[in-house]
C-alpha positions as a Python dict, from the first residue, in 0.01 Angstrom:
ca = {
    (1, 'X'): (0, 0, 0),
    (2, 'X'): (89, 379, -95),
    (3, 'X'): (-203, 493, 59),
    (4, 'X'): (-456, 313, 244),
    (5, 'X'): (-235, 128, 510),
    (6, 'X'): (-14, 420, 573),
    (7, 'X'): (-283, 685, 627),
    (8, 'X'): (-423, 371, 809),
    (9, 'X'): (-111, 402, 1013),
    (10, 'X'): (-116, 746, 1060),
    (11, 'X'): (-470, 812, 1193),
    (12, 'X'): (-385, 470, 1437),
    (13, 'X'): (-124, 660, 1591),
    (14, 'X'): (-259, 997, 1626),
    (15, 'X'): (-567, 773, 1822),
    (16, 'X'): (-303, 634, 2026),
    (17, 'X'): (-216, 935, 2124),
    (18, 'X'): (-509, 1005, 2270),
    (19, 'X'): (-613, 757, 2464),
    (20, 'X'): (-772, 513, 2147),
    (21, 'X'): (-679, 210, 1991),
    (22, 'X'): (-750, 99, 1633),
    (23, 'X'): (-924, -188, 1586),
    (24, 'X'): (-772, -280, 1242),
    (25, 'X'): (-829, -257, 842),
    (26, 'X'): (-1037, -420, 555),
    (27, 'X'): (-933, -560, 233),
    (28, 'X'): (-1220, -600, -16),
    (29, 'X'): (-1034, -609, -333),
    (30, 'X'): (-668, -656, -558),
    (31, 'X'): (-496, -992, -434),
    (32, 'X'): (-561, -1040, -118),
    (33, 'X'): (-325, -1290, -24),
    (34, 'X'): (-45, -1056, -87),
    (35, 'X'): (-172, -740, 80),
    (36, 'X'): (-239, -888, 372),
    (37, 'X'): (88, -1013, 433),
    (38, 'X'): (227, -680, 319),
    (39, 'X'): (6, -484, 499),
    (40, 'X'): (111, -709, 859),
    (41, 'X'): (478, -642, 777),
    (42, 'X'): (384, -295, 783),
    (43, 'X'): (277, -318, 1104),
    (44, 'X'): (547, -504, 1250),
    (45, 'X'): (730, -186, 1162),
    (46, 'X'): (511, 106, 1307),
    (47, 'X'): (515, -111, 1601),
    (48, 'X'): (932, -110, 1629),
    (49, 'X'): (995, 201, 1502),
    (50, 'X'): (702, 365, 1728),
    (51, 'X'): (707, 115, 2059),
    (52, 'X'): (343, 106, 2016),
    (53, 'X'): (274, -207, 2227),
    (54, 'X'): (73, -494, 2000),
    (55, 'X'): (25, -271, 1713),
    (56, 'X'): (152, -589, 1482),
    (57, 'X'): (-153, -764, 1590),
    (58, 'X'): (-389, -538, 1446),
    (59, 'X'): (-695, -704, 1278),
    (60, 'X'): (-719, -746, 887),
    (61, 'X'): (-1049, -876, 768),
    (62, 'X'): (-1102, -955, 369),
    (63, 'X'): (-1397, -941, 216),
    (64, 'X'): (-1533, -947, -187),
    (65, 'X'): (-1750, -1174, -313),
    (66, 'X'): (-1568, -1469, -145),
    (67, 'X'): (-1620, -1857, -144),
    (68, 'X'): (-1478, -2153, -30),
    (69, 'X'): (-1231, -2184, -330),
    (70, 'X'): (-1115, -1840, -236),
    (71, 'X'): (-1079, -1971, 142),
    (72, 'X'): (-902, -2256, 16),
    (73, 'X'): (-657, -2081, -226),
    (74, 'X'): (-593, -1829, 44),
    (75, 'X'): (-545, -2080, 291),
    (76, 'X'): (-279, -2282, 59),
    (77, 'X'): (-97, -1995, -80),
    (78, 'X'): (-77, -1815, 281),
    (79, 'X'): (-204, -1518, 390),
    (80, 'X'): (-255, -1308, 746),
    (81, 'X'): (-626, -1267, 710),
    (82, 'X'): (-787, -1296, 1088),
    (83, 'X'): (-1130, -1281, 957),
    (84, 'X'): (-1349, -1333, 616),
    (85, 'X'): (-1668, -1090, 560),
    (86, 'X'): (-1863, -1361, 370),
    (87, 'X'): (-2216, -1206, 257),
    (88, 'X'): (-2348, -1285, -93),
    (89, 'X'): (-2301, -1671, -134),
    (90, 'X'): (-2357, -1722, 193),
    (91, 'X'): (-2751, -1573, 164),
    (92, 'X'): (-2805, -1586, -212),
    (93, 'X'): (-2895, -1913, -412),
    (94, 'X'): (-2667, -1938, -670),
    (95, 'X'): (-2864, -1991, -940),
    (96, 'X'): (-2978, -1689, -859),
    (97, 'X'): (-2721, -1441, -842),
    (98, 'X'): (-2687, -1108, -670),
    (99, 'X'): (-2679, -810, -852),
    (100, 'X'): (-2337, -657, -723),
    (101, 'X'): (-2444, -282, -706),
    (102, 'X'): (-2260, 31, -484),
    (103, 'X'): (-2350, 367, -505),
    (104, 'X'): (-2039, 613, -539),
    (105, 'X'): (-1991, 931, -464),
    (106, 'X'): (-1915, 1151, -817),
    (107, 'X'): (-2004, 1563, -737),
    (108, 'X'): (-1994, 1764, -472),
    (109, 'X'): (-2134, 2074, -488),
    (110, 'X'): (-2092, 2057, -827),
    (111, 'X'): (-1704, 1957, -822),
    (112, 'X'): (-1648, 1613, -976),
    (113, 'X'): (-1503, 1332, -745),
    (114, 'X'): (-1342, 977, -818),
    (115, 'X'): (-1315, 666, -666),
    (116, 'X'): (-944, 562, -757),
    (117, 'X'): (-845, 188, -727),
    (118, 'X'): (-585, -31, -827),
    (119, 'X'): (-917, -232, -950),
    (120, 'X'): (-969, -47, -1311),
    (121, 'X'): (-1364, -195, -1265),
    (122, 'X'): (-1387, 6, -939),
    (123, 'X'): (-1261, 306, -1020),
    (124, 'X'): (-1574, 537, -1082),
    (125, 'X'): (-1666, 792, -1364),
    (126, 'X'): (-1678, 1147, -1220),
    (127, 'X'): (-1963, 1423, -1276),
    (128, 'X'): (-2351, 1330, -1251),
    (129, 'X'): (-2454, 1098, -1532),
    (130, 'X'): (-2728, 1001, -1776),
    (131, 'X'): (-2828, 644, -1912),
    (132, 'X'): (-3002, 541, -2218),
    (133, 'X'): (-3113, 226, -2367),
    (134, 'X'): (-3111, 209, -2751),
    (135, 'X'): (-3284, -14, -2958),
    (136, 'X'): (-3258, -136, -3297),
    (137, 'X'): (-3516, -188, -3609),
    (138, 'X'): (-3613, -528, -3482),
    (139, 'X'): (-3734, -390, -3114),
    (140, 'X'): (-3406, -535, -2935),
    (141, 'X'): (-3230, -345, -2715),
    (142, 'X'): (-2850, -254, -2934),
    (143, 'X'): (-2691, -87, -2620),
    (144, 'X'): (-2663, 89, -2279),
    (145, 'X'): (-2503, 422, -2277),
    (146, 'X'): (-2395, 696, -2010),
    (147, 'X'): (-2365, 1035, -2121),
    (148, 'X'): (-2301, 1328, -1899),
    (149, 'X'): (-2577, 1578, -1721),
    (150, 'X'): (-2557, 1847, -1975),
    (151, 'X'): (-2418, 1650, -2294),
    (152, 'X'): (-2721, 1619, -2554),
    (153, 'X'): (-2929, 1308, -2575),
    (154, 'X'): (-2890, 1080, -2867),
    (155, 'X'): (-3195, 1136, -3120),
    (156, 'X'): (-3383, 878, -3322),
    (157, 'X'): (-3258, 790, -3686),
    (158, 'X'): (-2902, 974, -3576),
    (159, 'X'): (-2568, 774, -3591),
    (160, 'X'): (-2336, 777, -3271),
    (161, 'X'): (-2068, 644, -3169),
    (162, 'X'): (-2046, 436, -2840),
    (163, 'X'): (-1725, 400, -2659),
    (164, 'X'): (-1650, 190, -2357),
    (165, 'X'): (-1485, 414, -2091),
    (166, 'X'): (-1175, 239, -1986),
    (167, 'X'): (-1142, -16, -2308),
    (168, 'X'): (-1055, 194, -2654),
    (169, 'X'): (-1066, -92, -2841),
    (170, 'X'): (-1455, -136, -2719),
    (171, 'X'): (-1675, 122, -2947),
    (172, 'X'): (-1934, 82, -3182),
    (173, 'X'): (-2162, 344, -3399),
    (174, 'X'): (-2563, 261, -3342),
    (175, 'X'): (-2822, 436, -3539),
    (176, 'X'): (-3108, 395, -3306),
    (177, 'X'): (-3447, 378, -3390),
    (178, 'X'): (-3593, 416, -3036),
    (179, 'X'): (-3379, 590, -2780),
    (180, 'X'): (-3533, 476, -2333),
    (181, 'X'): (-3399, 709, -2052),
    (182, 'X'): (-3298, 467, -1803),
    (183, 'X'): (-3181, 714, -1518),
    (184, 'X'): (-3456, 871, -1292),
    (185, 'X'): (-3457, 1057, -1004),
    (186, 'X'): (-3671, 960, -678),
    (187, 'X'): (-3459, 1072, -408),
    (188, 'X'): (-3352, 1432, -538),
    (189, 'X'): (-3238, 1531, -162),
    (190, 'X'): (-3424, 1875, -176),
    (191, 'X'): (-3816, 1862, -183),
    (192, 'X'): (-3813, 2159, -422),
    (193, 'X'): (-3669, 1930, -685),
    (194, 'X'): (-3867, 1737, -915),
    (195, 'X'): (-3893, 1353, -839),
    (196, 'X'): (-4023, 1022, -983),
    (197, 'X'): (-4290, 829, -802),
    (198, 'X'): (-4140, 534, -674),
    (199, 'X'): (-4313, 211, -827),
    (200, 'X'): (-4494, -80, -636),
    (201, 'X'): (-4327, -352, -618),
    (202, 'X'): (-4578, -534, -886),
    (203, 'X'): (-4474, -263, -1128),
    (204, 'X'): (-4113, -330, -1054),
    (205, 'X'): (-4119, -683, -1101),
    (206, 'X'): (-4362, -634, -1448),
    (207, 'X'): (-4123, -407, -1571),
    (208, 'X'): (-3837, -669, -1522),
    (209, 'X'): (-4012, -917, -1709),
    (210, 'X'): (-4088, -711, -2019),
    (211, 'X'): (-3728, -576, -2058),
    (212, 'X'): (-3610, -937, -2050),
    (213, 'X'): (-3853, -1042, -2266),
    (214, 'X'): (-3740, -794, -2543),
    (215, 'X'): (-3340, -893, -2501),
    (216, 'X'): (-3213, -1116, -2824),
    (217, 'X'): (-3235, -1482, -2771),
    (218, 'X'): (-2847, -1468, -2768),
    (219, 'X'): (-2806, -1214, -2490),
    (220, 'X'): (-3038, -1488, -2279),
    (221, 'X'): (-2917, -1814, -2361),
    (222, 'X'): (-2739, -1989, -2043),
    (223, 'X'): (-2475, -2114, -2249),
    (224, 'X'): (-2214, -1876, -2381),
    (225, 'X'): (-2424, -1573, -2386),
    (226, 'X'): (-2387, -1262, -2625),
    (227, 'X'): (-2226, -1028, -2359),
    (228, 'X'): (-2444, -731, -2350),
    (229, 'X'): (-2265, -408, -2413),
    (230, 'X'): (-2287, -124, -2214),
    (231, 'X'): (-2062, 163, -2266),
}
């Protein structure tokens, strides 16, 4: 509401201007519910203080992983929503559930960028990254880590300590005794630049298997699994 909608605003009535109209904005996370209503009272007041004809009637469409108990809390708790952007439960089984995935952008030309959001889980970790899987004496996998480009890898038989990156209260030291590299490149965006060969689909699906075949019973259990952590 500090940003989004007003620069929303803004760029509206500089199209305006010109001969365009704005169609209207999306929503795809925080309480919904509440922005929307904030964000039409908004424009009940860019259209009175600017005479822009129907600009209160601008479109807001919410999206984000919703349902029909989100549609029906929405609906009983109020909202200006004109339209819903349903997409994962409507084509994904639910027993088999989508892996929620988005690239972001973190580096340009070698300056670090961030995604900021009032959603702490969305806001993204600047600076290009590295990932490693470390395992423990018995073979299981202990943890997930992200390092940056240029830090040093963690080494075999050496203690480190593994912090979540928004939750101090979430660390742990691991003394691995086999350290994976999980990031690889296969789209470098310069053929001079060395690249991974991207794996048949057979491979992909193999690999899958294995890795969940090697997670503790715990992690895998349906019923009040071990969260995995991943820091």
């Amino acid at each position: 509401m500090r940003s989004g909608v007003p620069n929303f605003c803004a760029v509206a009535l500089a199209l305006n201007d010109l001969g365009y109209k704005a169609v209207g904005i999306r929503l795809d996370s925080g309480d919904l519910a509440y922005l929307s209503c904030e964000a039409r009272k908004f424009f009940r007041t860019i259209e009175k203080e600017f005479g822009v004809p129907d600009f209160e009637k601008m479109s807001i469409t919410a999206s984000n992983d919703l349902n029909e108990e989100t549609l029906d809390a929405l609906n009983k708790q109020g909202h200006e929503v004109d339209a819903f952007g349903i997409g994962t439960y409507l084509v994904t089984c639910y027993a088999q559930a989508a892996l929620g995935c988005v690239f972001k952008l973190v580096e340009i030309n070698k300056q670090p960028r961030i995604k900021l959001s009032e959603d702490v889980s969305k806001v993204s970790i600047p600076c290009k990254k590295r990932s490693y899987r470390l395992y423990g004496k018995e073979g299981y996998p202990l943890v997930d880590i992200m390092t940056g480009e240029n830090e040093p890898p963690p080494k075999v038989g050496e203690r480190i300590l593994c912090r979540h990156p928004f939750n101090e209260s979430k660390r742990a030291y691991v003394v691995p005794q086999k350290v994976e590299e999980l990031l690889k490149c296969y789209w470098p965006g310069s053929s001079d630049k060395r690249r991974e060969d991207l794996p048949t689909l057979k491979d992909t699906r193999e690999r899958c298997i294995k890795q969940l075949e090697q997670m503790r019973p715990d992690h895998m259990r349906r019923l009040n699994p071990t969260p995995y952590k991943v820091l």
